[in-house]
Amino acid sequence: MQFIKVNPQHEKFIAVIELNRPKELNALNRELMLEIRDTLRELDEDDNVRVIILTGGQKVFAAGADIKQMASATAIDMLNIDQFSTWDGIKKTKKPIIAAVSGFALGGGCELAMTCDMIVASDTAKFGQPEIKIGTMPGAGGTQRLTRAMGKVQAMELVLTGKFISAEEALAGGLINKIVPVELLLDETLKLARLIAAQSPVAVKLAKEAVNNAFNSTLDEGLIFERKNFYLTFASADQKEGMAAFVEKRVPDFKGK
Ligand code: DAK
């Protein structure tokens, strides 16, 4: 991997992907996005991985798509390259992905964080969709996911002005899960990851799918979908183990079966 670092066993059941283009502030070129897509596909199939953390390290998450790479592209180039269709691969990942964000998460960087399932941010994090300042607009989910997370007026302000918001503003707006000191970013994200990794991987997958389905369905459709996934958990050994462990007053040992 040229533009990311991957540790599939950072610790038991937890993989860490780190963006690694520091000189370009982790700008998301096509090759980097393909590396993320391929890595997520592998980790999703790896039984030793239950939770994935995606981070840019302590300095910067990602300053957006690589402007230099796309500056002279035509619309047809963009259509043909369709670099951001690789993001559909991220969305298809069944295991939970937590973004650990520090410094700038701008444009495609903010969209990448929002494509993840949760966001832990350091106190230095800055979020924004500044595409408007370079004569374009968000193209990888910014107008949709930001609006769903923060509501119309907040999303409209960020998308139309290109202004950045602080971690505090992102927390108040419902964009992120929590703020942690920058030097503890990975440690605190790992704490959240461990809580999830201790649960039944089967139930986690089904629950993630049901939460995401809330964005694509009416309430009634979503409730039916949820109920079916709930019933499905009863086909797993993990459900039997979880409920037996409760009755026997012990910690469950989930196997993902
Ligand atoms: N792309 C390429 N290089 C970047 C970059 C970017 N997005 N952001 C920063 N860099 C590079 C700078 O050019 C500089 O390189 P050198 O000059 O040293 O060679 C180096 O990183 C350090 O940057 P600065 O010197 O500017 O550092 P500062 O601390 O002064 O400023 C900054 C940091 C993040 C405020 C500033 O760099 C900045 O404004 N960066 C651009 C932020 C931005 O506009 N982001 C949105 C990009 S557009 C698509 C869907 C979506 C998208 C594209 C396609 N499809 C569906 C196909 C998404 C588009 C975007 O994200």
PDB file of C-alpha atoms and ligand atoms in Angstrom:
ATOM      1  CA  MET A   1       0.000   0.000   0.000  1.00  0.00           C
ATOM      2  CA  GLN A   2       1.456   3.346  -1.041  1.00  0.00           C
ATOM      3  CA  PHE A   3      -0.956   5.866   0.452  1.00  0.00           C
ATOM      4  CA  ILE A   4      -2.387   4.110   3.498  1.00  0.00           C
ATOM      5  CA  LYS A   5      -0.996   2.059   6.378  1.00  0.00           C
ATOM      6  CA  VAL A   6      -3.009  -0.947   7.478  1.00  0.00           C
ATOM      7  CA  ASN A   7      -2.775  -2.924  10.687  1.00  0.00           C
ATOM      8  CA  PRO A   8      -5.411  -5.681  10.530  1.00  0.00           C
ATOM      9  CA  GLN A   9      -4.689  -6.699  14.136  1.00  0.00           C
ATOM     10  CA  HIS A  10      -3.905  -3.431  15.891  1.00  0.00           C
ATOM     11  CA  GLU A  11      -5.336  -5.347  18.786  1.00  0.00           C
ATOM     12  CA  LYS A  12      -7.682  -8.328  19.081  1.00  0.00           C
ATOM     13  CA  PHE A  13     -10.622  -7.879  16.686  1.00  0.00           C
ATOM     14  CA  ILE A  14      -9.705  -4.259  15.834  1.00  0.00           C
ATOM     15  CA  ALA A  15      -8.079  -3.122  12.592  1.00  0.00           C
ATOM     16  CA  VAL A  16      -6.667   0.347  11.978  1.00  0.00           C
ATOM     17  CA  ILE A  17      -6.311   2.037   8.603  1.00  0.00           C
ATOM     18  CA  GLU A  18      -4.241   5.211   8.553  1.00  0.00           C
ATOM     19  CA  LEU A  19      -4.185   7.620   5.620  1.00  0.00           C
ATOM     20  CA  ASN A  20      -0.580   8.300   4.733  1.00  0.00           C
ATOM     21  CA  ARG A  21      -0.043  11.276   2.401  1.00  0.00           C
ATOM     22  CA  PRO A  22       1.176  13.713   5.043  1.00  0.00           C
ATOM     23  CA  LYS A  23       2.775  16.255   2.676  1.00  0.00           C
ATOM     24  CA  GLU A  24      -0.524  16.654   0.802  1.00  0.00           C
ATOM     25  CA  LEU A  25      -2.569  16.707   4.033  1.00  0.00           C
ATOM     26  CA  ASN A  26      -3.898  13.253   3.140  1.00  0.00           C
ATOM     27  CA  ALA A  27      -5.598  14.613   0.005  1.00  0.00           C
ATOM     28  CA  LEU A  28      -7.647  11.779  -1.445  1.00  0.00           C
ATOM     29  CA  ASN A  29      -6.228  10.855  -4.815  1.00  0.00           C
ATOM     30  CA  ARG A  30      -7.691   8.031  -6.874  1.00  0.00           C
ATOM     31  CA  GLU A  31      -5.029   5.526  -5.854  1.00  0.00           C
ATOM     32  CA  LEU A  32      -5.597   6.191  -2.148  1.00  0.00           C
ATOM     33  CA  MET A  33      -9.344   5.737  -2.498  1.00  0.00           C
ATOM     34  CA  LEU A  34      -8.824   2.428  -4.308  1.00  0.00           C
ATOM     35  CA  GLU A  35      -6.485   1.275  -1.551  1.00  0.00           C
ATOM     36  CA  ILE A  36      -9.132   2.101   1.059  1.00  0.00           C
ATOM     37  CA  ARG A  37     -11.810   0.286  -0.910  1.00  0.00           C
ATOM     38  CA  ASP A  38      -9.708  -2.860  -1.418  1.00  0.00           C
ATOM     39  CA  THR A  39      -8.534  -2.895   2.194  1.00  0.00           C
ATOM     40  CA  LEU A  40     -12.054  -2.560   3.561  1.00  0.00           C
ATOM     41  CA  ARG A  41     -13.170  -5.424   1.354  1.00  0.00           C
ATOM     42  CA  GLU A  42     -10.401  -7.631   2.776  1.00  0.00           C
ATOM     43  CA  LEU A  43     -11.042  -6.615   6.378  1.00  0.00           C
ATOM     44  CA  ASP A  44     -14.765  -7.198   5.948  1.00  0.00           C
ATOM     45  CA  GLU A  45     -14.001 -10.815   5.022  1.00  0.00           C
ATOM     46  CA  ASP A  46     -11.468 -11.356   7.815  1.00  0.00           C
ATOM     47  CA  ASP A  47     -13.029 -13.235  10.758  1.00  0.00           C
ATOM     48  CA  ASN A  48     -10.363 -11.847  13.070  1.00  0.00           C
ATOM     49  CA  VAL A  49     -11.615  -8.305  12.498  1.00  0.00           C
ATOM     50  CA  ARG A  50     -14.802  -7.028  14.115  1.00  0.00           C
ATOM     51  CA  VAL A  51     -14.348  -3.243  14.072  1.00  0.00           C
ATOM     52  CA  ILE A  52     -12.364  -0.981  11.745  1.00  0.00           C
ATOM     53  CA  ILE A  53     -10.898   2.395  12.673  1.00  0.00           C
ATOM     54  CA  LEU A  54     -10.085   4.839   9.878  1.00  0.00           C
ATOM     55  CA  THR A  55      -7.805   7.709  10.824  1.00  0.00           C
ATOM     56  CA  GLY A  56      -5.473  10.280   9.355  1.00  0.00           C
ATOM     57  CA  GLY A  57      -3.343  10.439  12.493  1.00  0.00           C
ATOM     58  CA  GLN A  58      -3.095  13.366  14.889  1.00  0.00           C
ATOM     59  CA  LYS A  59      -2.283  16.156  12.399  1.00  0.00           C
ATOM     60  CA  VAL A  60      -4.901  15.948   9.678  1.00  0.00           C
ATOM     61  CA  PHE A  61      -7.707  13.614   8.654  1.00  0.00           C
ATOM     62  CA  ALA A  62      -7.964  14.605   4.969  1.00  0.00           C
ATOM     63  CA  ALA A  63      -8.052  17.988   3.199  1.00  0.00           C
ATOM     64  CA  GLY A  64     -10.402  16.673   0.529  1.00  0.00           C
ATOM     65  CA  ALA A  65     -10.113  15.118  -2.886  1.00  0.00           C
ATOM     66  CA  ASP A  66      -6.816  15.806  -4.609  1.00  0.00           C
ATOM     67  CA  ILE A  67      -7.463  19.161  -6.273  1.00  0.00           C
ATOM     68  CA  LYS A  68      -4.266  18.974  -8.336  1.00  0.00           C
ATOM     69  CA  GLN A  69      -5.271  15.589  -9.736  1.00  0.00           C
ATOM     70  CA  MET A  70      -8.744  16.730 -10.764  1.00  0.00           C
ATOM     71  CA  ALA A  71      -8.105  20.396 -11.650  1.00  0.00           C
ATOM     72  CA  SER A  72      -7.985  19.918 -15.418  1.00  0.00           C
ATOM     73  CA  ALA A  73     -10.468  17.059 -15.684  1.00  0.00           C
ATOM     74  CA  THR A  74     -13.494  17.357 -17.937  1.00  0.00           C
ATOM     75  CA  ALA A  75     -16.956  16.251 -16.889  1.00  0.00           C
ATOM     76  CA  ILE A  76     -16.529  13.175 -19.059  1.00  0.00           C
ATOM     77  CA  ASP A  77     -13.169  12.411 -17.412  1.00  0.00           C
ATOM     78  CA  MET A  78     -14.901  12.588 -14.040  1.00  0.00           C
ATOM     79  CA  LEU A  79     -17.725  10.406 -15.288  1.00  0.00           C
ATOM     80  CA  ASN A  80     -15.374   7.823 -16.765  1.00  0.00           C
ATOM     81  CA  ILE A  81     -12.933   7.729 -13.871  1.00  0.00           C
ATOM     82  CA  ASP A  82     -15.829   7.820 -11.409  1.00  0.00           C
ATOM     83  CA  GLN A  83     -13.359   7.806  -8.585  1.00  0.00           C
ATOM     84  CA  PHE A  84     -16.029   8.210  -5.999  1.00  0.00           C
ATOM     85  CA  SER A  85     -17.917   5.116  -7.026  1.00  0.00           C
ATOM     86  CA  THR A  86     -15.175   3.496  -4.938  1.00  0.00           C
ATOM     87  CA  TRP A  87     -17.055   5.062  -2.025  1.00  0.00           C
ATOM     88  CA  ASP A  88     -19.961   2.737  -2.679  1.00  0.00           C
ATOM     89  CA  GLY A  89     -17.516   0.024  -1.633  1.00  0.00           C
ATOM     90  CA  ILE A  90     -17.007   1.778   1.699  1.00  0.00           C
ATOM     91  CA  LYS A  91     -20.751   2.022   2.185  1.00  0.00           C
ATOM     92  CA  LYS A  92     -21.091  -1.718   1.522  1.00  0.00           C
ATOM     93  CA  THR A  93     -18.741  -2.644   4.375  1.00  0.00           C
ATOM     94  CA  LYS A  94     -20.790  -4.704   6.824  1.00  0.00           C
ATOM     95  CA  LYS A  95     -18.533  -4.256   9.829  1.00  0.00           C
ATOM     96  CA  PRO A  96     -18.625  -0.998  11.761  1.00  0.00           C
ATOM     97  CA  ILE A  97     -16.121   1.669  10.763  1.00  0.00           C
ATOM     98  CA  ILE A  98     -15.191   4.431  13.191  1.00  0.00           C
ATOM     99  CA  ALA A  99     -13.524   7.556  11.827  1.00  0.00           C
ATOM    100  CA  ALA A 100     -10.923   9.011  14.195  1.00  0.00           C
ATOM    101  CA  VAL A 101     -10.623  12.601  13.028  1.00  0.00           C
ATOM    102  CA  SER A 102      -8.001  15.171  13.940  1.00  0.00           C
ATOM    103  CA  GLY A 103      -7.244  18.431  12.157  1.00  0.00           C
ATOM    104  CA  PHE A 104      -8.905  19.119   8.820  1.00  0.00           C
ATOM    105  CA  ALA A 105     -11.714  16.912   7.512  1.00  0.00           C
ATOM    106  CA  LEU A 106     -12.677  18.927   4.443  1.00  0.00           C
ATOM    107  CA  GLY A 107     -14.622  18.249   1.272  1.00  0.00           C
ATOM    108  CA  GLY A 108     -14.087  14.603   0.373  1.00  0.00           C
ATOM    109  CA  GLY A 109     -12.363  14.233   3.767  1.00  0.00           C
ATOM    110  CA  CYS A 110     -15.520  15.281   5.598  1.00  0.00           C
ATOM    111  CA  GLU A 111     -17.516  13.036   3.275  1.00  0.00           C
ATOM    112  CA  LEU A 112     -15.175  10.130   4.012  1.00  0.00           C
ATOM    113  CA  ALA A 113     -15.663  10.617   7.761  1.00  0.00           C
ATOM    114  CA  MET A 114     -19.436  10.821   7.291  1.00  0.00           C
ATOM    115  CA  THR A 115     -19.412   7.615   5.225  1.00  0.00           C
ATOM    116  CA  CYS A 116     -18.079   5.871   8.333  1.00  0.00           C
ATOM    117  CA  ASP A 117     -20.556   4.759  11.008  1.00  0.00           C
ATOM    118  CA  MET A 118     -19.309   6.914  13.868  1.00  0.00           C
ATOM    119  CA  ILE A 119     -16.899   9.797  14.261  1.00  0.00           C
ATOM    120  CA  VAL A 120     -14.605  10.409  17.207  1.00  0.00           C
ATOM    121  CA  ALA A 121     -12.935  13.811  16.828  1.00  0.00           C
ATOM    122  CA  SER A 122      -9.995  15.438  18.538  1.00  0.00           C
ATOM    123  CA  ASP A 123     -10.286  18.935  19.946  1.00  0.00           C
ATOM    124  CA  THR A 124      -8.298  20.184  16.933  1.00  0.00           C
ATOM    125  CA  ALA A 125     -10.723  18.774  14.339  1.00  0.00           C
ATOM    126  CA  LYS A 126     -12.213  21.093  11.742  1.00  0.00           C
ATOM    127  CA  PHE A 127     -15.006  19.987   9.428  1.00  0.00           C
ATOM    128  CA  GLY A 128     -16.174  21.656   6.243  1.00  0.00           C
ATOM    129  CA  GLN A 129     -17.387  21.311   2.676  1.00  0.00           C
ATOM    130  CA  PRO A 130     -15.317  24.059   0.988  1.00  0.00           C
ATOM    131  CA  GLU A 131     -15.868  22.878  -2.601  1.00  0.00           C
ATOM    132  CA  ILE A 132     -17.925  26.006  -3.267  1.00  0.00           C
ATOM    133  CA  LYS A 133     -14.748  28.095  -2.880  1.00  0.00           C
ATOM    134  CA  ILE A 134     -13.121  26.251  -5.787  1.00  0.00           C
ATOM    135  CA  GLY A 135     -16.117  26.561  -8.069  1.00  0.00           C
ATOM    136  CA  THR A 136     -17.743  23.220  -7.486  1.00  0.00           C
ATOM    137  CA  MET A 137     -19.870  21.467  -4.868  1.00  0.00           C
ATOM    138  CA  PRO A 138     -19.815  18.306  -2.775  1.00  0.00           C
ATOM    139  CA  GLY A 139     -20.043  15.162  -4.894  1.00  0.00           C
ATOM    140  CA  ALA A 140     -19.515  12.265  -2.523  1.00  0.00           C
ATOM    141  CA  GLY A 141     -22.419  12.652  -0.137  1.00  0.00           C
ATOM    142  CA  GLY A 142     -21.762  16.062   1.457  1.00  0.00           C
ATOM    143  CA  THR A 143     -25.123  17.601   0.626  1.00  0.00           C
ATOM    144  CA  GLN A 144     -26.956  14.449   1.709  1.00  0.00           C
ATOM    145  CA  ARG A 145     -25.158  13.115   4.771  1.00  0.00           C
ATOM    146  CA  LEU A 146     -24.447  16.533   6.276  1.00  0.00           C
ATOM    147  CA  THR A 147     -28.093  17.481   5.886  1.00  0.00           C
ATOM    148  CA  ARG A 148     -29.248  14.261   7.529  1.00  0.00           C
ATOM    149  CA  ALA A 149     -26.745  14.677  10.373  1.00  0.00           C
ATOM    150  CA  MET A 150     -27.052  18.411  11.094  1.00  0.00           C
ATOM    151  CA  GLY A 151     -30.310  19.489   9.477  1.00  0.00           C
ATOM    152  CA  LYS A 152     -31.021  21.706   6.500  1.00  0.00           C
ATOM    153  CA  VAL A 153     -29.981  25.136   7.705  1.00  0.00           C
ATOM    154  CA  GLN A 154     -26.631  24.059   9.116  1.00  0.00           C
ATOM    155  CA  ALA A 155     -25.822  21.975   6.044  1.00  0.00           C
ATOM    156  CA  MET A 156     -26.888  24.801   3.755  1.00  0.00           C
ATOM    157  CA  GLU A 157     -24.588  27.253   5.558  1.00  0.00           C
ATOM    158  CA  LEU A 158     -21.586  24.924   5.372  1.00  0.00           C
ATOM    159  CA  VAL A 159     -22.140  23.917   1.757  1.00  0.00           C
ATOM    160  CA  LEU A 160     -22.919  27.423   0.435  1.00  0.00           C
ATOM    161  CA  THR A 161     -20.215  29.342   2.331  1.00  0.00           C
ATOM    162  CA  GLY A 162     -17.490  26.697   2.559  1.00  0.00           C
ATOM    163  CA  LYS A 163     -16.824  27.727   6.163  1.00  0.00           C
ATOM    164  CA  PHE A 164     -15.206  25.304   8.594  1.00  0.00           C
ATOM    165  CA  ILE A 165     -16.696  24.291  11.935  1.00  0.00           C
ATOM    166  CA  SER A 166     -14.902  23.241  15.102  1.00  0.00           C
ATOM    167  CA  ALA A 167     -15.253  19.907  16.862  1.00  0.00           C
ATOM    168  CA  GLU A 168     -17.514  21.614  19.435  1.00  0.00           C
ATOM    169  CA  GLU A 169     -19.842  22.883  16.709  1.00  0.00           C
ATOM    170  CA  ALA A 170     -19.821  19.471  15.028  1.00  0.00           C
ATOM    171  CA  LEU A 171     -20.740  17.821  18.336  1.00  0.00           C
ATOM    172  CA  ALA A 172     -23.530  20.322  19.018  1.00  0.00           C
ATOM    173  CA  GLY A 173     -24.855  19.730  15.496  1.00  0.00           C
ATOM    174  CA  GLY A 174     -24.898  15.933  15.844  1.00  0.00           C
ATOM    175  CA  LEU A 175     -22.181  15.277  13.281  1.00  0.00           C
ATOM    176  CA  ILE A 176     -19.786  13.474  15.627  1.00  0.00           C
ATOM    177  CA  ASN A 177     -19.981  11.144  18.620  1.00  0.00           C
ATOM    178  CA  LYS A 178     -17.501  12.820  20.931  1.00  0.00           C
ATOM    179  CA  ILE A 179     -14.482  15.063  21.335  1.00  0.00           C
ATOM    180  CA  VAL A 180     -11.256  13.833  22.900  1.00  0.00           C
ATOM    181  CA  PRO A 181      -7.847  15.399  23.507  1.00  0.00           C
ATOM    182  CA  VAL A 182      -5.739  15.130  20.369  1.00  0.00           C
ATOM    183  CA  GLU A 183      -3.036  13.001  21.984  1.00  0.00           C
ATOM    184  CA  LEU A 184      -5.698  10.492  23.091  1.00  0.00           C
ATOM    185  CA  LEU A 185      -7.494  10.262  19.744  1.00  0.00           C
ATOM    186  CA  LEU A 186      -6.600   6.659  18.948  1.00  0.00           C
ATOM    187  CA  ASP A 187      -6.823   5.468  22.583  1.00  0.00           C
ATOM    188  CA  GLU A 188     -10.308   6.910  23.010  1.00  0.00           C
ATOM    189  CA  THR A 189     -11.446   5.572  19.635  1.00  0.00           C
ATOM    190  CA  LEU A 190     -10.122   2.154  20.620  1.00  0.00           C
ATOM    191  CA  LYS A 191     -12.221   2.290  23.799  1.00  0.00           C
ATOM    192  CA  LEU A 192     -15.347   2.744  21.678  1.00  0.00           C
ATOM    193  CA  ALA A 193     -14.188   0.055  19.239  1.00  0.00           C
ATOM    194  CA  ARG A 194     -13.612  -2.421  22.110  1.00  0.00           C
ATOM    195  CA  LEU A 195     -17.169  -1.953  23.365  1.00  0.00           C
ATOM    196  CA  ILE A 196     -18.463  -2.937  19.931  1.00  0.00           C
ATOM    197  CA  ALA A 197     -15.896  -5.705  19.362  1.00  0.00           C
ATOM    198  CA  ALA A 198     -17.117  -7.390  22.575  1.00  0.00           C
ATOM    199  CA  GLN A 199     -20.634  -7.794  21.151  1.00  0.00           C
ATOM    200  CA  SER A 200     -21.944 -10.470  18.812  1.00  0.00           C
ATOM    201  CA  PRO A 201     -20.517  -9.720  15.347  1.00  0.00           C
ATOM    202  CA  VAL A 202     -23.683 -11.163  13.837  1.00  0.00           C
ATOM    203  CA  ALA A 203     -25.945  -8.854  15.822  1.00  0.00           C
ATOM    204  CA  VAL A 204     -23.644  -5.887  15.191  1.00  0.00           C
ATOM    205  CA  LYS A 205     -23.823  -6.416  11.424  1.00  0.00           C
ATOM    206  CA  LEU A 206     -27.587  -6.791  11.430  1.00  0.00           C
ATOM    207  CA  ALA A 207     -28.042  -3.778  13.699  1.00  0.00           C
ATOM    208  CA  LYS A 208     -25.763  -1.598  11.568  1.00  0.00           C
ATOM    209  CA  GLU A 209     -27.734  -2.578   8.495  1.00  0.00           C
ATOM    210  CA  ALA A 210     -31.015  -1.696  10.218  1.00  0.00           C
ATOM    211  CA  VAL A 211     -29.795   1.729  11.395  1.00  0.00           C
ATOM    212  CA  ASN A 212     -28.539   2.564   7.906  1.00  0.00           C
ATOM    213  CA  ASN A 213     -31.827   1.406   6.446  1.00  0.00           C
ATOM    214  CA  ALA A 214     -33.544   4.192   8.380  1.00  0.00           C
ATOM    215  CA  PHE A 215     -32.190   6.634   5.794  1.00  0.00           C
ATOM    216  CA  ASN A 216     -33.638   4.746   2.857  1.00  0.00           C
ATOM    217  CA  SER A 217     -37.106   3.788   4.020  1.00  0.00           C
ATOM    218  CA  THR A 218     -40.330   5.047   5.503  1.00  0.00           C
ATOM    219  CA  LEU A 219     -40.780   4.432   9.228  1.00  0.00           C
ATOM    220  CA  ASP A 220     -43.105   1.500   8.621  1.00  0.00           C
ATOM    221  CA  GLU A 221     -40.714  -0.104   6.115  1.00  0.00           C
ATOM    222  CA  GLY A 222     -37.815   0.457   8.486  1.00  0.00           C
ATOM    223  CA  LEU A 223     -39.686  -1.110  11.393  1.00  0.00           C
ATOM    224  CA  ILE A 224     -40.449  -4.215   9.336  1.00  0.00           C
ATOM    225  CA  PHE A 225     -36.809  -4.426   8.218  1.00  0.00           C
ATOM    226  CA  GLU A 226     -35.645  -4.058  11.828  1.00  0.00           C
ATOM    227  CA  ARG A 227     -38.008  -6.780  13.045  1.00  0.00           C
ATOM    228  CA  LYS A 228     -36.794  -9.246  10.415  1.00  0.00           C
ATOM    229  CA  ASN A 229     -33.159  -8.613  11.373  1.00  0.00           C
ATOM    230  CA  PHE A 230     -34.130  -9.003  15.040  1.00  0.00           C
ATOM    231  CA  TYR A 231     -35.715 -12.394  14.284  1.00  0.00           C
ATOM    232  CA  LEU A 232     -32.605 -13.345  12.316  1.00  0.00           C
ATOM    233  CA  THR A 233     -30.385 -12.871  15.375  1.00  0.00           C
ATOM    234  CA  PHE A 234     -32.284 -15.800  16.917  1.00  0.00           C
ATOM    235  CA  ALA A 235     -30.727 -18.047  14.258  1.00  0.00           C
ATOM    236  CA  SER A 236     -27.281 -17.292  15.701  1.00  0.00           C
ATOM    237  CA  ALA A 237     -25.364 -19.214  18.366  1.00  0.00           C
ATOM    238  CA  ASP A 238     -24.377 -15.767  19.660  1.00  0.00           C
ATOM    239  CA  GLN A 239     -27.963 -14.972  20.659  1.00  0.00           C
ATOM    240  CA  LYS A 240     -28.169 -18.267  22.600  1.00  0.00           C
ATOM    241  CA  GLU A 241     -24.797 -17.532  24.195  1.00  0.00           C
ATOM    242  CA  GLY A 242     -25.731 -13.928  25.036  1.00  0.00           C
ATOM    243  CA  MET A 243     -28.981 -14.812  26.740  1.00  0.00           C
ATOM    244  CA  ALA A 244     -27.509 -17.884  28.512  1.00  0.00           C
ATOM    245  CA  ALA A 245     -24.653 -15.732  29.806  1.00  0.00           C
ATOM    246  CA  PHE A 246     -27.151 -13.204  31.158  1.00  0.00           C
ATOM    247  CA  VAL A 247     -29.100 -15.909  33.005  1.00  0.00           C
ATOM    248  CA  GLU A 248     -25.895 -17.526  34.305  1.00  0.00           C
ATOM    249  CA  LYS A 249     -24.509 -14.121  35.349  1.00  0.00           C
ATOM    250  CA  ARG A 250     -21.319 -14.405  33.298  1.00  0.00           C
ATOM    251  CA  VAL A 251     -19.667 -12.516  30.456  1.00  0.00           C
ATOM    252  CA  PRO A 252     -20.779 -13.847  27.040  1.00  0.00           C
ATOM    253  CA  ASP A 253     -18.218 -15.272  24.650  1.00  0.00           C
ATOM    254  CA  PHE A 254     -19.454 -14.342  21.175  1.00  0.00           C
ATOM    255  CA  LYS A 255     -18.060 -16.234  18.196  1.00  0.00           C
ATOM    256  CA  GLY A 256     -19.796 -14.517  15.306  1.00  0.00           C
ATOM    257  CA  LYS A 257     -21.772 -17.642  14.455  1.00  0.00           C
TER     258      LYS A 257
HETATM  259  N1  DAK B   1      -5.678  18.520  -2.867  1.00  0.00           N
HETATM  260  C1  DAK B   1      -4.371  18.546  -3.211  1.00  0.00           C
HETATM  261  N2  DAK B   1      -3.420  19.084  -2.445  1.00  0.00           N
HETATM  262  C2  DAK B   1      -3.785  19.650  -1.274  1.00  0.00           C
HETATM  263  C3  DAK B   1      -5.127  19.668  -0.852  1.00  0.00           C
HETATM  264  C4  DAK B   1      -6.115  19.068  -1.707  1.00  0.00           C
HETATM  265  N3  DAK B   1      -7.392  18.976  -1.391  1.00  0.00           N
HETATM  266  N4  DAK B   1      -5.177  20.301   0.334  1.00  0.00           N
HETATM  267  C5  DAK B   1      -3.924  20.647   0.643  1.00  0.00           C
HETATM  268  N5  DAK B   1      -3.065  20.260  -0.333  1.00  0.00           N
HETATM  269  C6  DAK B   1      -1.619  20.456  -0.388  1.00  0.00           C
HETATM  270  C7  DAK B   1      -1.278  21.906  -0.672  1.00  0.00           C
HETATM  271  O1  DAK B   1      -1.344  22.179  -2.049  1.00  0.00           O
HETATM  272  C8  DAK B   1       0.130  21.976  -0.127  1.00  0.00           C
HETATM  273  O2  DAK B   1       1.009  21.391  -1.070  1.00  0.00           O
HETATM  274  P1  DAK B   1       2.413  22.111  -1.476  1.00  0.00           P
HETATM  275  O3  DAK B   1       2.053  23.477  -1.908  1.00  0.00           O
HETATM  276  O4  DAK B   1       3.213  22.094  -0.188  1.00  0.00           O
HETATM  277  O5  DAK B   1       2.984  21.224  -2.549  1.00  0.00           O
HETATM  278  C9  DAK B   1       0.092  21.060   1.085  1.00  0.00           C
HETATM  279  O6  DAK B   1      -1.033  20.201   0.876  1.00  0.00           O
HETATM  280  C10 DAK B   1      -0.124  21.823   2.384  1.00  0.00           C
HETATM  281  O7  DAK B   1      -1.267  22.655   2.221  1.00  0.00           O
HETATM  282  P2  DAK B   1      -1.284  24.217   2.610  1.00  0.00           P
HETATM  283  O8  DAK B   1       0.070  24.815   2.433  1.00  0.00           O
HETATM  284  O9  DAK B   1      -2.419  24.842   1.893  1.00  0.00           O
HETATM  285  O10 DAK B   1      -1.583  24.128   4.172  1.00  0.00           O
HETATM  286  P3  DAK B   1      -2.356  25.195   5.087  1.00  0.00           P
HETATM  287  O11 DAK B   1      -2.183  24.689   6.482  1.00  0.00           O
HETATM  288  O12 DAK B   1      -1.909  26.585   4.768  1.00  0.00           O
HETATM  289  O13 DAK B   1      -3.889  25.089   4.664  1.00  0.00           O
HETATM  290  C11 DAK B   1      -5.924  23.905   4.162  1.00  0.00           C
HETATM  291  C12 DAK B   1      -4.578  23.913   4.932  1.00  0.00           C
HETATM  292  C13 DAK B   1      -6.538  22.514   4.360  1.00  0.00           C
HETATM  293  C14 DAK B   1      -6.874  24.950   4.741  1.00  0.00           C
HETATM  294  C15 DAK B   1      -5.679  24.201   2.656  1.00  0.00           C
HETATM  295  O14 DAK B   1      -4.654  23.323   2.193  1.00  0.00           O
HETATM  296  C16 DAK B   1      -6.888  24.003   1.820  1.00  0.00           C
HETATM  297  O15 DAK B   1      -7.779  24.839   1.772  1.00  0.00           O
HETATM  298  N6  DAK B   1      -6.929  22.863   1.114  1.00  0.00           N
HETATM  299  C17 DAK B   1      -8.008  22.566   0.177  1.00  0.00           C
HETATM  300  C18 DAK B   1      -9.281  22.217   0.913  1.00  0.00           C
HETATM  301  C19 DAK B   1     -10.407  21.948  -0.047  1.00  0.00           C
HETATM  302  O16 DAK B   1     -10.800  22.803  -0.839  1.00  0.00           O
HETATM  303  N7  DAK B   1     -10.914  20.742   0.016  1.00  0.00           N
HETATM  304  C20 DAK B   1     -11.995  20.284  -0.904  1.00  0.00           C
HETATM  305  C21 DAK B   1     -11.361  19.702  -2.139  1.00  0.00           C
HETATM  306  S1  DAK B   1     -12.582  19.321  -3.354  1.00  0.00           S
HETATM  307  C22 DAK B   1     -16.139  13.566  -6.729  1.00  0.00           C
HETATM  308  C23 DAK B   1     -16.795  13.766  -5.532  1.00  0.00           C
HETATM  309  C24 DAK B   1     -16.268  14.569  -4.551  1.00  0.00           C
HETATM  310  C25 DAK B   1     -15.104  15.238  -4.725  1.00  0.00           C
HETATM  311  C26 DAK B   1     -14.448  15.062  -5.924  1.00  0.00           C
HETATM  312  C27 DAK B   1     -14.948  14.233  -6.911  1.00  0.00           C
HETATM  313  N8  DAK B   1     -16.670  12.692  -7.712  1.00  0.00           N
HETATM  314  C28 DAK B   1     -18.026  12.174  -7.562  1.00  0.00           C
HETATM  315  C29 DAK B   1     -15.861  12.226  -8.777  1.00  0.00           C
HETATM  316  C30 DAK B   1     -14.573  16.050  -3.662  1.00  0.00           C
HETATM  317  C31 DAK B   1     -14.000  17.187  -3.891  1.00  0.00           C
HETATM  318  C32 DAK B   1     -13.201  17.858  -2.876  1.00  0.00           C
HETATM  319  O17 DAK B   1     -12.941  17.364  -1.794  1.00  0.00           O
END
